[in-house]
């Protein structure tokens, strides 16, 4: 991955804050406030600062940002913002911290309107408006927070580079898994899950994007197996599924491998072929010329022709979160098209209690002239 200098990183986050500030100015909003706690992790905070931990953040109309972290030392090492003030100064009270930084940032805005994050519980919201009595507070999923969601849909160069690196490392892990299946070093669901945990960290990743799902033939009928993995055989004769992602600098990959082992019956072979067919044909529709609903409808038609039905959407956006907008769904409006800069999954799948499950999932970057498949998951035949 390209190495970014500190100055380049500062500019990336500064530009994002300025873009938000321009929106706030246009809509006569003085500041947007974000709150990150154990109860709710807000991806907007790493998006605007590169920092990911308990804190309060305010971004003002001119793009000026003030971060109030619980861990001041960590923030000073990792965050990109204009000012850092420790949350302990306000006795770790988010409402008091917010009031203080809004007052402190008054010279950076011309409006008393403040957008509070829409994930606040009602009791939390009441505490905020009581504390911020001199401000005109709003708490709405639309407006500012819809604008932020729209910004995050289209990845910038840095986000694409981070996701590509996560994808590259995920591919190395998949290759290693296939090799260790063949040598007998991976025999159980626990084996493969712990191999992923070790390898991702050895290669510079932070964590898995979500709890790894490793299901042998006895459990692969589940879309998302529960529990995520057990001491059961993996893979075993039949169809086994592995769904995992790795996180690099905050950005996650998301891939699903199906392992087909041993002698399969005709129905299992048909299921594998249908999933591969849907994947191959729908990939051609992941371009800016096609609507998202069109791709989803086509996958459904492939399965319907064989009197089968996929029980989930065809894919979803990825980034700082494992599930981001847009869902690749037939429910999307017909005028919502794939856009260059989107990174979305393509993951057709079929599941049967007797036959087992099969899903094939890769991450796809939409480009000006088509698409680029970032990961190289596959159906592995043993």
Coordinates of C-alpha atoms in Angstrom, one line a residue:
X1 CA 0.0 0.0 0.0
X2 CA 1.1 3.6 -0.7
X3 CA 2.7 5.2 2.3
X4 CA 1.0 8.5 3.3
X5 CA 2.9 11.2 5.1
X6 CA 1.6 12.9 8.2
X7 CA 0.9 16.1 6.1
X8 CA -1.1 14.0 3.6
X9 CA -3.1 12.4 6.3
X10 CA -3.9 15.8 7.9
X11 CA -5.1 17.0 4.5
X12 CA -7.3 14.0 4.0
X13 CA -9.2 14.5 7.3
X14 CA -9.1 18.3 7.0
X15 CA -10.8 18.1 3.6
X16 CA -13.5 15.8 4.9
X17 CA -14.2 18.2 7.8
X18 CA -14.3 21.1 5.4
X19 CA -16.7 19.3 3.1
X20 CA -19.0 18.7 6.2
X21 CA -18.5 22.3 7.2
X22 CA -19.6 23.6 3.8
X23 CA -22.8 21.5 4.2
X24 CA -23.4 22.9 7.7
X25 CA -22.9 26.5 6.4
X26 CA -25.3 25.9 3.5
X27 CA -27.9 24.7 5.9
X28 CA -27.3 27.3 8.6
X29 CA -26.1 24.7 11.2
X30 CA -23.4 25.7 13.5
X31 CA -21.9 22.4 14.4
X32 CA -22.4 18.6 14.2
X33 CA -21.7 16.5 17.3
X34 CA -20.7 12.9 17.4
X35 CA -20.5 10.7 20.5
X36 CA -18.6 7.4 20.7
X37 CA -19.2 5.0 23.6
X38 CA -19.2 1.3 24.4
X39 CA -22.9 1.4 23.8
X40 CA -22.5 2.8 20.3
X41 CA -19.5 3.1 18.1
X42 CA -19.8 5.9 15.6
X43 CA -17.9 5.4 12.4
X44 CA -18.2 9.1 11.7
X45 CA -15.5 9.8 14.3
X46 CA -12.7 7.7 12.6
X47 CA -14.0 9.0 9.2
X48 CA -13.4 12.7 10.3
X49 CA -10.4 12.2 12.7
X50 CA -8.8 8.7 12.2
X51 CA -9.5 8.1 15.9
X52 CA -11.6 5.2 17.1
X53 CA -12.4 5.1 20.8
X54 CA -14.6 6.7 23.5
X55 CA -14.9 10.4 22.8
X56 CA -17.0 13.4 21.8
X57 CA -16.3 15.2 18.5
X58 CA -17.7 18.5 17.2
X59 CA -17.1 19.8 13.6
X60 CA -18.0 23.4 13.0
X61 CA -19.1 25.4 9.9
X62 CA -15.5 26.3 8.9
X63 CA -14.4 22.7 9.2
X64 CA -12.7 23.3 12.6
X65 CA -12.8 20.1 14.7
X66 CA -12.5 19.6 18.5
X67 CA -12.0 16.1 19.8
X68 CA -12.6 15.2 23.5
X69 CA -11.2 11.7 24.0
X70 CA -11.2 9.5 27.1
X71 CA -7.7 8.3 26.2
X72 CA -5.8 11.5 25.6
X73 CA -2.4 9.9 24.9
X74 CA -3.8 7.6 22.3
X75 CA -5.7 10.4 20.6
X76 CA -2.6 12.6 20.4
X77 CA -0.8 9.7 18.7
X78 CA -3.6 8.7 16.3
X79 CA -6.1 11.5 15.8
X80 CA -6.1 14.2 13.1
X81 CA -8.1 17.2 14.3
X82 CA -7.6 20.9 15.3
X83 CA -7.8 20.6 19.0
X84 CA -7.8 17.8 21.6
X85 CA -9.1 18.2 25.2
X86 CA -9.3 15.2 27.6
X87 CA -12.7 13.9 28.5
X88 CA -11.5 13.6 32.1
X89 CA -11.5 17.4 32.3
X90 CA -15.3 17.1 32.3
X91 CA -15.4 14.2 34.6
X92 CA -16.1 11.9 31.6
X93 CA -19.5 13.5 31.2
X94 CA -20.4 13.7 27.5
X95 CA -23.0 16.4 27.8
X96 CA -20.7 18.7 29.8
X97 CA -17.9 18.1 27.3
X98 CA -20.2 18.9 24.4
X99 CA -21.3 22.2 26.0
X100 CA -17.8 23.2 26.7
X101 CA -16.5 22.6 23.2
X102 CA -19.5 24.2 21.6
X103 CA -18.8 27.3 23.6
X104 CA -15.1 27.0 22.8
X105 CA -15.9 26.8 19.1
X106 CA -18.3 29.7 18.9
X107 CA -15.9 31.7 16.7
X108 CA -16.0 28.9 14.1
X109 CA -19.7 29.1 13.4
X110 CA -22.5 31.7 12.8
X111 CA -25.5 29.6 14.0
X112 CA -26.7 28.2 17.3
X113 CA -28.2 25.2 15.6
X114 CA -26.5 21.9 16.6
X115 CA -27.1 18.5 15.0
X116 CA -26.9 15.8 17.6
X117 CA -26.3 12.2 16.5
X118 CA -29.5 10.2 15.7
X119 CA -28.4 7.1 17.7
X120 CA -28.9 8.8 21.0
X121 CA -31.5 7.2 23.2
X122 CA -34.4 9.4 24.2
X123 CA -33.2 9.8 27.8
X124 CA -29.7 10.7 26.5
X125 CA -31.2 13.2 24.1
X126 CA -33.1 14.8 27.0
X127 CA -29.9 15.1 29.0
X128 CA -28.2 16.8 26.0
X129 CA -30.9 19.3 25.4
X130 CA -31.1 20.2 29.1
X131 CA -27.4 20.8 29.2
X132 CA -27.3 22.6 25.8
X133 CA -30.2 24.9 26.7
X134 CA -28.8 27.8 24.9
X135 CA -28.4 25.9 21.6
X136 CA -31.1 24.9 19.1
X137 CA -30.5 21.1 19.1
X138 CA -31.8 18.7 16.5
X139 CA -31.6 14.9 16.4
X140 CA -32.6 13.5 13.0
X141 CA -31.5 10.7 10.8
X142 CA -31.9 12.9 7.8
X143 CA -30.1 16.2 7.1
X144 CA -26.5 16.2 8.3
X145 CA -26.3 12.5 9.1
X146 CA -27.8 11.5 5.8
X147 CA -25.2 13.8 4.1
X148 CA -22.4 12.0 6.0
X149 CA -23.7 8.6 5.0
X150 CA -23.8 9.7 1.3
X151 CA -20.2 11.0 1.6
X152 CA -19.0 7.6 3.0
X153 CA -20.7 5.7 0.2
X154 CA -18.1 7.0 -2.3
X155 CA -14.6 6.1 -1.1
X156 CA -11.7 8.4 -1.6
X157 CA -8.2 7.3 -2.7
X158 CA -7.0 6.6 0.8
X159 CA -10.1 4.5 1.7
X160 CA -9.7 2.5 -1.5
X161 CA -6.0 1.9 -0.8
X162 CA -6.8 0.7 2.8
X163 CA -9.6 -1.6 1.5
X164 CA -7.3 -3.0 -1.2
X165 CA -4.7 -3.8 1.4
X166 CA -7.3 -5.6 3.6
X167 CA -8.3 -7.5 0.5
X168 CA -4.8 -8.5 -0.3
X169 CA -4.2 -9.8 3.2
X170 CA -7.5 -11.6 3.2
X171 CA -6.5 -13.3 -0.1
X172 CA -3.2 -14.4 1.5
X173 CA -5.2 -16.0 4.3
X174 CA -7.6 -17.8 1.9
X175 CA -4.6 -19.2 0.0
X176 CA -3.1 -20.4 3.2
X177 CA -6.3 -22.0 4.3
X178 CA -6.6 -23.9 1.1
X179 CA -3.0 -25.2 1.4
X180 CA -3.5 -26.2 5.1
X181 CA -6.7 -28.0 4.3
X182 CA -4.8 -30.1 1.8
X183 CA -1.9 -30.8 4.2
X184 CA -4.3 -31.6 7.0
X185 CA -3.2 -28.8 9.3
X186 CA -6.7 -27.3 9.4
X187 CA -9.2 -29.9 10.5
X188 CA -11.8 -28.0 12.6
X189 CA -13.8 -24.8 12.6
X190 CA -11.7 -23.7 15.5
X191 CA -8.5 -24.3 13.5
X192 CA -9.6 -22.1 10.6
X193 CA -10.9 -19.3 12.9
X194 CA -7.7 -19.1 14.9
X195 CA -5.6 -19.3 11.8
X196 CA -7.4 -16.2 10.5
X197 CA -6.9 -14.4 13.8
X198 CA -3.1 -15.1 13.9
X199 CA -2.4 -14.4 10.2
X200 CA -4.3 -11.1 10.0
X201 CA -2.2 -9.7 12.9
X202 CA 1.0 -11.0 11.5
X203 CA 0.2 -9.1 8.3
X204 CA -0.5 -5.8 10.0
X205 CA -4.3 -5.9 10.4
X206 CA -6.1 -4.8 13.5
X207 CA -8.9 -7.4 13.9
X208 CA -11.5 -9.3 12.1
X209 CA -14.3 -7.2 10.5
X210 CA -16.9 -9.3 12.4
X211 CA -17.0 -12.6 14.2
X212 CA -15.7 -15.3 11.9
X213 CA -18.3 -17.8 10.7
X214 CA -16.9 -21.2 10.0
X215 CA -19.5 -23.9 9.5
X216 CA -18.9 -27.5 8.4
X217 CA -21.5 -29.5 6.4
X218 CA -23.6 -30.2 9.5
X219 CA -24.1 -26.4 10.1
X220 CA -23.6 -24.7 6.7
X221 CA -27.3 -24.6 6.0
X222 CA -27.4 -21.4 8.2
X223 CA -26.9 -18.1 6.5
X224 CA -24.9 -17.0 9.5
X225 CA -24.0 -20.0 11.6
X226 CA -24.5 -19.8 15.4
X227 CA -22.3 -20.1 17.2
X228 CA -19.8 -18.6 14.8
X229 CA -17.5 -21.6 15.0
X230 CA -17.2 -24.8 17.1
X231 CA -14.9 -27.8 17.5
X232 CA -16.7 -29.5 14.6
X233 CA -14.9 -30.8 11.6
X234 CA -14.0 -28.2 9.0
X235 CA -14.1 -28.9 6.2
X236 CA -15.8 -32.3 6.0
X237 CA -17.4 -34.3 3.2
X238 CA -20.1 -32.1 1.8
X239 CA -20.4 -28.3 1.7
X240 CA -18.6 -26.1 4.3
X241 CA -18.7 -22.3 4.5
X242 CA -16.2 -19.7 5.8
X243 CA -17.3 -16.1 6.1
X244 CA -14.7 -13.6 7.4
X245 CA -13.2 -10.1 7.0
X246 CA -10.0 -8.4 8.1
X247 CA -9.6 -4.8 9.1
X248 CA -6.7 -2.6 7.9
X249 CA -6.5 0.9 9.2
X250 CA -10.2 0.8 10.0
X251 CA -11.4 -0.6 6.7
X252 CA -12.7 -4.1 6.4
X253 CA -12.8 -6.8 3.7
X254 CA -15.7 -9.3 3.6
X255 CA -15.3 -12.6 1.9
X256 CA -17.1 -16.0 1.9
X257 CA -15.4 -19.2 0.8
X258 CA -17.3 -22.5 0.2
X259 CA -15.3 -25.7 0.4
X260 CA -16.8 -28.6 -1.5
X261 CA -15.2 -31.8 -0.3
X262 CA -15.5 -35.4 -1.3
X263 CA -18.2 -37.0 -3.5
X264 CA -21.1 -34.7 -4.0
X265 CA -24.6 -35.6 -5.1
X266 CA -26.3 -34.1 -8.1
X267 CA -28.3 -31.6 -6.1
X268 CA -25.2 -30.3 -4.3
X269 CA -23.5 -29.9 -7.6
X270 CA -26.4 -28.0 -9.0
X271 CA -26.5 -25.7 -6.0
X272 CA -22.8 -24.9 -6.5
X273 CA -23.3 -24.3 -10.2
X274 CA -26.2 -22.0 -9.6
X275 CA -24.3 -19.9 -7.1
X276 CA -21.4 -19.6 -9.5
X277 CA -23.7 -18.8 -12.4
X278 CA -25.4 -16.0 -10.4
X279 CA -22.0 -14.6 -9.3
X280 CA -20.6 -14.6 -12.8
X281 CA -23.6 -13.0 -14.4
X282 CA -24.3 -10.4 -11.7
X283 CA -20.7 -9.3 -11.7
X284 CA -21.2 -8.0 -15.2
X285 CA -24.0 -5.8 -13.9
X286 CA -21.9 -4.2 -11.2
X287 CA -21.2 -1.1 -13.3
X288 CA -22.3 2.5 -13.3
X289 CA -24.6 1.8 -16.2
X290 CA -26.8 -0.6 -14.2
X291 CA -29.1 -0.1 -11.3
X292 CA -28.6 -1.9 -8.0
X293 CA -32.0 -3.4 -8.2
X294 CA -31.3 -4.8 -11.6
X295 CA -28.4 -6.8 -10.4
X296 CA -30.4 -8.1 -7.4
X297 CA -33.4 -9.0 -9.7
X298 CA -31.1 -10.9 -12.0
X299 CA -29.7 -13.1 -9.2
X300 CA -33.2 -13.9 -8.1
X301 CA -34.1 -14.9 -11.7
X302 CA -31.1 -17.3 -12.0
X303 CA -32.3 -19.1 -8.8
X304 CA -36.0 -18.9 -9.7
X305 CA -35.3 -20.7 -13.0
X306 CA -34.2 -23.7 -10.9
X307 CA -37.1 -23.2 -8.4
X308 CA -34.7 -22.0 -5.7
X309 CA -34.7 -18.8 -3.8
X310 CA -31.8 -16.8 -2.1
X311 CA -32.8 -15.8 1.4
X312 CA -30.7 -12.6 1.7
X313 CA -29.7 -9.6 -0.4
X314 CA -27.1 -9.9 -3.1
X315 CA -24.6 -7.7 -1.3
X316 CA -23.9 -4.5 0.6
X317 CA -21.5 -1.7 0.9
X318 CA -18.4 -2.1 3.1
X319 CA -15.9 0.4 4.6
X320 CA -15.4 1.5 8.2
X321 CA -18.4 -0.7 9.0
X322 CA -19.1 -4.2 7.7
X323 CA -22.6 -3.3 6.5
X324 CA -22.8 0.1 4.9
X325 CA -25.2 1.7 2.3
X326 CA -26.2 0.5 -0.2
X327 CA -27.9 -2.8 0.2
X328 CA -27.8 -4.7 -3.1
X329 CA -31.5 -5.4 -3.0
X330 CA -34.6 -5.6 -5.2
X331 CA -36.2 -3.1 -2.8
X332 CA -33.8 -0.3 -3.9
X333 CA -35.4 2.4 -6.2
X334 CA -34.9 1.8 -9.9
X335 CA -32.9 5.0 -10.4
X336 CA -30.3 4.1 -7.7
X337 CA -27.3 3.0 -9.7
X338 CA -23.9 1.7 -8.9
X339 CA -21.4 4.7 -8.7
X340 CA -17.7 4.8 -9.2
X341 CA -16.0 4.7 -5.8
X342 CA -18.5 2.4 -4.2
X343 CA -17.1 -0.8 -2.7
X344 CA -19.8 -3.4 -2.4
X345 CA -20.0 -7.1 -1.9
X346 CA -21.3 -9.6 -4.4
X347 CA -22.5 -12.7 -2.5
X348 CA -25.1 -15.0 -4.0
X349 CA -25.9 -18.0 -1.8
X350 CA -28.2 -21.0 -1.4
X351 CA -28.9 -23.0 1.7
X352 CA -30.6 -26.3 2.4
X353 CA -30.8 -28.3 5.6
X354 CA -29.9 -31.6 3.9
X355 CA -27.6 -30.4 1.1
X356 CA -25.7 -27.8 3.2
X357 CA -25.0 -24.2 2.2
X358 CA -23.0 -22.5 -0.5
X359 CA -22.1 -18.8 -0.7
X360 CA -19.5 -17.1 -2.9
X361 CA -18.6 -13.5 -1.8
X362 CA -16.1 -11.0 -3.0
X363 CA -15.6 -7.3 -2.6
X364 CA -16.0 -5.2 -5.8
X365 CA -14.9 -1.6 -6.5
X366 CA -17.1 0.2 -9.0
X367 CA -14.9 2.1 -11.5
X368 CA -15.5 4.6 -14.3
X369 CA -15.1 1.8 -16.9
X370 CA -16.6 -1.2 -15.1
X371 CA -15.5 -2.8 -11.9
X372 CA -12.4 -4.2 -10.1
X373 CA -12.8 -7.4 -8.0
X374 CA -10.6 -6.7 -5.0
X375 CA -10.8 -10.1 -3.3
X376 CA -10.4 -13.5 -4.7
X377 CA -12.7 -15.8 -2.7
X378 CA -13.8 -18.9 -4.6
X379 CA -15.5 -22.3 -4.3
X380 CA -12.7 -24.6 -3.3
X381 CA -13.0 -28.2 -4.5
X382 CA -11.1 -30.8 -2.4

